[in-house]
mmCIF file of C-alpha atoms in Angstrom:
data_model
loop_
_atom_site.group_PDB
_atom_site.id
_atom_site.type_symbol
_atom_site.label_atom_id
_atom_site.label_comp_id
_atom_site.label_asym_id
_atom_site.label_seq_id
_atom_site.Cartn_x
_atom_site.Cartn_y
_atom_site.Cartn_z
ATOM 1 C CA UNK A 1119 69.907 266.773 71.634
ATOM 2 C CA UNK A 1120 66.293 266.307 71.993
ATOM 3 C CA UNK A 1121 65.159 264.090 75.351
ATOM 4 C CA UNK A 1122 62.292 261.636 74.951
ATOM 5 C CA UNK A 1123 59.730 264.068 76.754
ATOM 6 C CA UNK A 1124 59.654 266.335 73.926
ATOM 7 C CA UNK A 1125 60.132 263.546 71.112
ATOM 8 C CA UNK A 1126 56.771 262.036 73.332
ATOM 9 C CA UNK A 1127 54.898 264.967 73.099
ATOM 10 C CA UNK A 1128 55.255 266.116 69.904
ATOM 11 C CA UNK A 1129 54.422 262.483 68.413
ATOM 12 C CA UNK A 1130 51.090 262.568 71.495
ATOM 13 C CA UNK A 1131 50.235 266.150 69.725
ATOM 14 C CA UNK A 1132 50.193 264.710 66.235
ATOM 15 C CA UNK A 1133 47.779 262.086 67.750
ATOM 16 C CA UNK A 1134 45.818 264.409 68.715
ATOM 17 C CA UNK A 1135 45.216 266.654 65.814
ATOM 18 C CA UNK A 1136 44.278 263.019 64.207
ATOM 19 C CA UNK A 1137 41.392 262.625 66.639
ATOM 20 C CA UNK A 1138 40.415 265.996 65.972
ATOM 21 C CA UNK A 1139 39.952 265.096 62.400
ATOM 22 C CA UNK A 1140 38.265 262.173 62.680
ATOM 23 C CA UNK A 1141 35.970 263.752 64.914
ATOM 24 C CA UNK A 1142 35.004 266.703 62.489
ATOM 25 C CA UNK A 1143 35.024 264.451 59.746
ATOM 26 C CA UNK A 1144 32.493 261.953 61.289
ATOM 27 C CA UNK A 1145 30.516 265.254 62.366
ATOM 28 C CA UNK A 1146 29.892 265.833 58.691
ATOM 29 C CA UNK A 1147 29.116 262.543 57.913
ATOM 30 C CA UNK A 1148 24.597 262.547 57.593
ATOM 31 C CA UNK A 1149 23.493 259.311 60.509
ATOM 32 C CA UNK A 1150 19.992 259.986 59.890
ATOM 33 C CA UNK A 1151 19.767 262.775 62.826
ATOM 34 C CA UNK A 1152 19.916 266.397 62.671
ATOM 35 C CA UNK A 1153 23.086 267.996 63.394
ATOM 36 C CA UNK A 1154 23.812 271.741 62.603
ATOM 37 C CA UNK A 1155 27.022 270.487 61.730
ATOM 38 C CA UNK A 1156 25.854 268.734 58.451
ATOM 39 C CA UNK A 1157 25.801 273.202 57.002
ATOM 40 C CA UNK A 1158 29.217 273.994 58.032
ATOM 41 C CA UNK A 1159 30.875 273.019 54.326
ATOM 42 C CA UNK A 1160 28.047 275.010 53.004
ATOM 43 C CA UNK A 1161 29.132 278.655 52.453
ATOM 44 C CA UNK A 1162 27.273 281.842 51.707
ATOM 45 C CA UNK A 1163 27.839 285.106 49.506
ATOM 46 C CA UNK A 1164 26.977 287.885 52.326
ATOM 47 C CA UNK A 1165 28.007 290.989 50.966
ATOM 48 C CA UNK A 1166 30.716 289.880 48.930
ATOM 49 C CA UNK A 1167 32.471 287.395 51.036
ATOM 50 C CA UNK A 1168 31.908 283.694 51.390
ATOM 51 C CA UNK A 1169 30.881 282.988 54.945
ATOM 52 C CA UNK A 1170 29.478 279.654 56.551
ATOM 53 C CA UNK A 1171 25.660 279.583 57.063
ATOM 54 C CA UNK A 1172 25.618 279.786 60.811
ATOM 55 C CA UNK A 1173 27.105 283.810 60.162
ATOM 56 C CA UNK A 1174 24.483 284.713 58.410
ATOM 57 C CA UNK A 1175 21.623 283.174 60.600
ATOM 58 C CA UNK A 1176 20.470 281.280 63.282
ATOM 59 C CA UNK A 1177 20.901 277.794 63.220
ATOM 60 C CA UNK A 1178 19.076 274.902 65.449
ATOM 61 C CA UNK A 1179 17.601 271.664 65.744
ATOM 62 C CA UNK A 1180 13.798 272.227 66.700
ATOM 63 C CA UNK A 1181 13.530 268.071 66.705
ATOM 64 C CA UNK A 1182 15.896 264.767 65.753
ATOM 65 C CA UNK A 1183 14.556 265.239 61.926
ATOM 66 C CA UNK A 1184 15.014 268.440 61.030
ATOM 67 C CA UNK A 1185 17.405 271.930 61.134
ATOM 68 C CA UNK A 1186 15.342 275.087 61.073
ATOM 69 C CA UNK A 1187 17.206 278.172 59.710
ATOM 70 C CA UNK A 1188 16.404 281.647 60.820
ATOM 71 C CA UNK A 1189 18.232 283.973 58.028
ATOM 72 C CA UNK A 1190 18.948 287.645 60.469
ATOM 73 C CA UNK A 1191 19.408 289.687 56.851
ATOM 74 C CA UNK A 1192 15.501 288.992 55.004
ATOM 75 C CA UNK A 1193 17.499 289.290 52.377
ATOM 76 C CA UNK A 1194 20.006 286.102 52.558
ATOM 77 C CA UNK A 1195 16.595 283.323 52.425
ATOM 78 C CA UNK A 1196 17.333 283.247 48.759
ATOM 79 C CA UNK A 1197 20.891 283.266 48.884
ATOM 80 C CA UNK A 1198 20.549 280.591 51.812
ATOM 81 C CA UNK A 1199 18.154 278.264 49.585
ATOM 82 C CA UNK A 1200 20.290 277.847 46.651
ATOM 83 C CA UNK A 1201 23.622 277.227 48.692
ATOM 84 C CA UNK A 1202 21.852 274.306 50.258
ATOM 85 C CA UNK A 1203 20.519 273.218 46.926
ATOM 86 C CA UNK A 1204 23.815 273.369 45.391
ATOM 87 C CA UNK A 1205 25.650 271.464 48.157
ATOM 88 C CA UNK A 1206 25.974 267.675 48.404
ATOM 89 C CA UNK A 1207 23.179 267.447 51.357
ATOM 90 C CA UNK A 1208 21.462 266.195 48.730
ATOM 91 C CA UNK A 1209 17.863 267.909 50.736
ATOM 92 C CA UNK A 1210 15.488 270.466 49.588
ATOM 93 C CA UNK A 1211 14.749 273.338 52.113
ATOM 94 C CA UNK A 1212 11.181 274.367 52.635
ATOM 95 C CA UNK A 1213 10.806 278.078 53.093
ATOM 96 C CA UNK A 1214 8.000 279.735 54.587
ATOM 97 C CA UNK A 1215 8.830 282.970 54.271
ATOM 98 C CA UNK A 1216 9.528 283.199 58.532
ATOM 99 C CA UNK A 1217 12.161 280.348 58.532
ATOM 100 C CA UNK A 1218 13.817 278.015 56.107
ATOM 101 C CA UNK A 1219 13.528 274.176 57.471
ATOM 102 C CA UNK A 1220 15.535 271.202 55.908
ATOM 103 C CA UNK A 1221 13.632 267.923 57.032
ATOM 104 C CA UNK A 1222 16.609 265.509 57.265
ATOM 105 C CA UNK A 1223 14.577 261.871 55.637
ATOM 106 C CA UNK A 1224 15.084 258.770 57.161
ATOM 107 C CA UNK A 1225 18.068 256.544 55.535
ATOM 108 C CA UNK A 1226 17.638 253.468 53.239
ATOM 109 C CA UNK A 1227 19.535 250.608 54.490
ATOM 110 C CA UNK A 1228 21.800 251.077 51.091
ATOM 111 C CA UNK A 1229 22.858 254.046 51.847
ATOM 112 C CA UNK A 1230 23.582 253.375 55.951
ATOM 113 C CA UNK A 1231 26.194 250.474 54.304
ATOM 114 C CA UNK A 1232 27.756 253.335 52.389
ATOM 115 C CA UNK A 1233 27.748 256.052 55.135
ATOM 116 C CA UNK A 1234 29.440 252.692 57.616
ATOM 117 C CA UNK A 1235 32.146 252.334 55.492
ATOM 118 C CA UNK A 1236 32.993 256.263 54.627
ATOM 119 C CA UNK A 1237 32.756 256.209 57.953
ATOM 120 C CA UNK A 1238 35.685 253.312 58.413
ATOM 121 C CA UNK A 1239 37.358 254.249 56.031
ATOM 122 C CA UNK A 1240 37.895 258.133 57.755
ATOM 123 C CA UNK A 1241 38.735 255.463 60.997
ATOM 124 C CA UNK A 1242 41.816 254.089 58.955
ATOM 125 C CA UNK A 1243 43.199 257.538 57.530
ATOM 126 C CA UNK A 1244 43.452 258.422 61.021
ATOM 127 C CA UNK A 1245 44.949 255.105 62.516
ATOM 128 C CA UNK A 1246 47.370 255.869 59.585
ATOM 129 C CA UNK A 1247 48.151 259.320 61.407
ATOM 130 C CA UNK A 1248 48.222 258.014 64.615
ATOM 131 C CA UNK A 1249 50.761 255.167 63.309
ATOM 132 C CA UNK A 1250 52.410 257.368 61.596
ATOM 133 C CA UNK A 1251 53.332 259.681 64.684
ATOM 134 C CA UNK A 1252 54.453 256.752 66.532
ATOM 135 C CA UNK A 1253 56.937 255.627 63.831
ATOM 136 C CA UNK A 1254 58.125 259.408 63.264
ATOM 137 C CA UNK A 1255 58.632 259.408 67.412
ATOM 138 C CA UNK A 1256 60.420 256.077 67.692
ATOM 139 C CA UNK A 1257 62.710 257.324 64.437
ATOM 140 C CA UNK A 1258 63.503 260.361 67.003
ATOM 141 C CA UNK A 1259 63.968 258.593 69.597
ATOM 142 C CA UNK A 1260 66.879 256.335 67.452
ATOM 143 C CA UNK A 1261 68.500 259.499 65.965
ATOM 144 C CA UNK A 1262 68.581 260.740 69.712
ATOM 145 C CA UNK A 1263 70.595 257.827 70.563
ATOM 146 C CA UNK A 1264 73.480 258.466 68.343
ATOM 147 C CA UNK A 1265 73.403 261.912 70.086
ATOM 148 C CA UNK A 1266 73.694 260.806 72.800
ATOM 149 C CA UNK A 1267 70.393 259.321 74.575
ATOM 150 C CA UNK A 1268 71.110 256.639 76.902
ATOM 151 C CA UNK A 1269 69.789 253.922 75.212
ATOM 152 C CA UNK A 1270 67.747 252.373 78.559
ATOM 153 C CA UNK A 1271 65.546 255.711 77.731
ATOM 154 C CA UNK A 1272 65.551 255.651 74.351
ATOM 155 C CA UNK A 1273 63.854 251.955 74.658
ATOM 156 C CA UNK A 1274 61.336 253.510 77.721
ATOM 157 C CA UNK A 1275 60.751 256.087 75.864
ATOM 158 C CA UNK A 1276 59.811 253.684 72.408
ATOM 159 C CA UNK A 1277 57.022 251.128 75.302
ATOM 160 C CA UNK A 1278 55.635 255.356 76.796
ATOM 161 C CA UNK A 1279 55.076 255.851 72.878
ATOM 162 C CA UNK A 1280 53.978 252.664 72.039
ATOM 163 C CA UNK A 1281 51.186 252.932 75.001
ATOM 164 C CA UNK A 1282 50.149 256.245 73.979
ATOM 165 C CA UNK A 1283 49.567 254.761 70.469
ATOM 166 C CA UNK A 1284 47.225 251.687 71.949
ATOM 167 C CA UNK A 1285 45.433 254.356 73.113
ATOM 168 C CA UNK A 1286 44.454 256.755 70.596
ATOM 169 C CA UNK A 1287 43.910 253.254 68.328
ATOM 170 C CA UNK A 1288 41.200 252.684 70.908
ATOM 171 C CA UNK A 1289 39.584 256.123 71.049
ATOM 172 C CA UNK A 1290 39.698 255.608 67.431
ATOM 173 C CA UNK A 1291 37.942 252.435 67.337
ATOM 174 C CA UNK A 1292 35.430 253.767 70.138
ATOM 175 C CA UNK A 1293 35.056 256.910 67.961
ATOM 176 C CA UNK A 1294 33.650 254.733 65.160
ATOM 177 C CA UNK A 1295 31.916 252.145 66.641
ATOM 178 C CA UNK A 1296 29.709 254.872 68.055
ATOM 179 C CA UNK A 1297 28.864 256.205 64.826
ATOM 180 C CA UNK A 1298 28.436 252.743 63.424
ATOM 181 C CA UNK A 1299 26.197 252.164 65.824
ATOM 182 C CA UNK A 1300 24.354 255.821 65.070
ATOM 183 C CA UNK A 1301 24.122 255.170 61.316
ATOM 184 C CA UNK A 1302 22.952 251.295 61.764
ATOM 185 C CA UNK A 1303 19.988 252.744 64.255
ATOM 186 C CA UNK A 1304 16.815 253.045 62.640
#
């Protein structure tokens, strides 16, 4: 027989890896900003394995518009170039022969609409989780009863859930009205 505590924090754990997500997928999403996370889909050939950029060389932000790469292998600037070229960035790096930079341009109001609602739309995938986890929990908590739960827990156990759920909804909401709010600023 499983007891609510563990039916609560399996369902809070599945809540969790759904913030996670949105979080990395919002990382990945371009606001107009440099962020060395915009490189981490991109992958490398470095001596016959695919590795992510930042393995290969040194990554950074020198200012808000741009991400200067600094390849440690003179060899990989090449190799670096066309993987960003290839990739849906959708930016042309500059190299100088030192460093290769990627000037991140400013975004036309268009495209901030589109990023806003990619951007909502990764929101309500993970609301769906989050929902989801609650609805998995409460159909625990049920099957727990027939087990032999007492049912006065099996209903405290259903409002603890229920108030875990408002409040990954919320972080949710916070999550991507700050990103809104990040895309939207020009």
């Amino acid at each position: 027989m499983a007891d609510s505590k563990s039916i609560l924090s399996e369902a809070e754990e599945k809540m969790d890896m759904a913030i996670m997500y949105l979080d990395e997928s919002l990382a990945h999403i371009r606001a107009g900003k440099a962020d060395v996370r915009l490189l981490d889909g991109i992958r490398v050939d470095s001596y016959g394995s695919m590795v992510p950029i930042n393995n290969v060389a040194a990554v950074t932000t020198p200012d808000a518009r741009s991400i200067a790469i600094k390849p440690w292998d003179k060899s990989m600037f090449r190799v670096i170039e066309k993987a960003i070229i290839d990739s849906e960035l959708g930016i042309m790096p500059e190299n100088n022969g030192e460093i290769i930079r990627i000037g991140i341009p400013p975004l036309t109001e268009e495209r901030r609409k589109q990023l806003s609602k990619q951007c909502k739309a990764e929101a309500e995938t993970a609301k769906v989780s989050v929902r989801n986890a609650r609805r998995d929990g409460i159909d625990s908590l049920k099957k727990s009863v027939k087990d032999g739960m007492p049912e006065d827990e099996q209903k405290n156990g259903e409002a603890k859930l229920q108030k875990i759920h408002d409040k990954y909804i919320k972080q949710i909401d916070d999550m991507f009205a700050a990103k809104e709010k990040e895309i939207m600023t020009v």
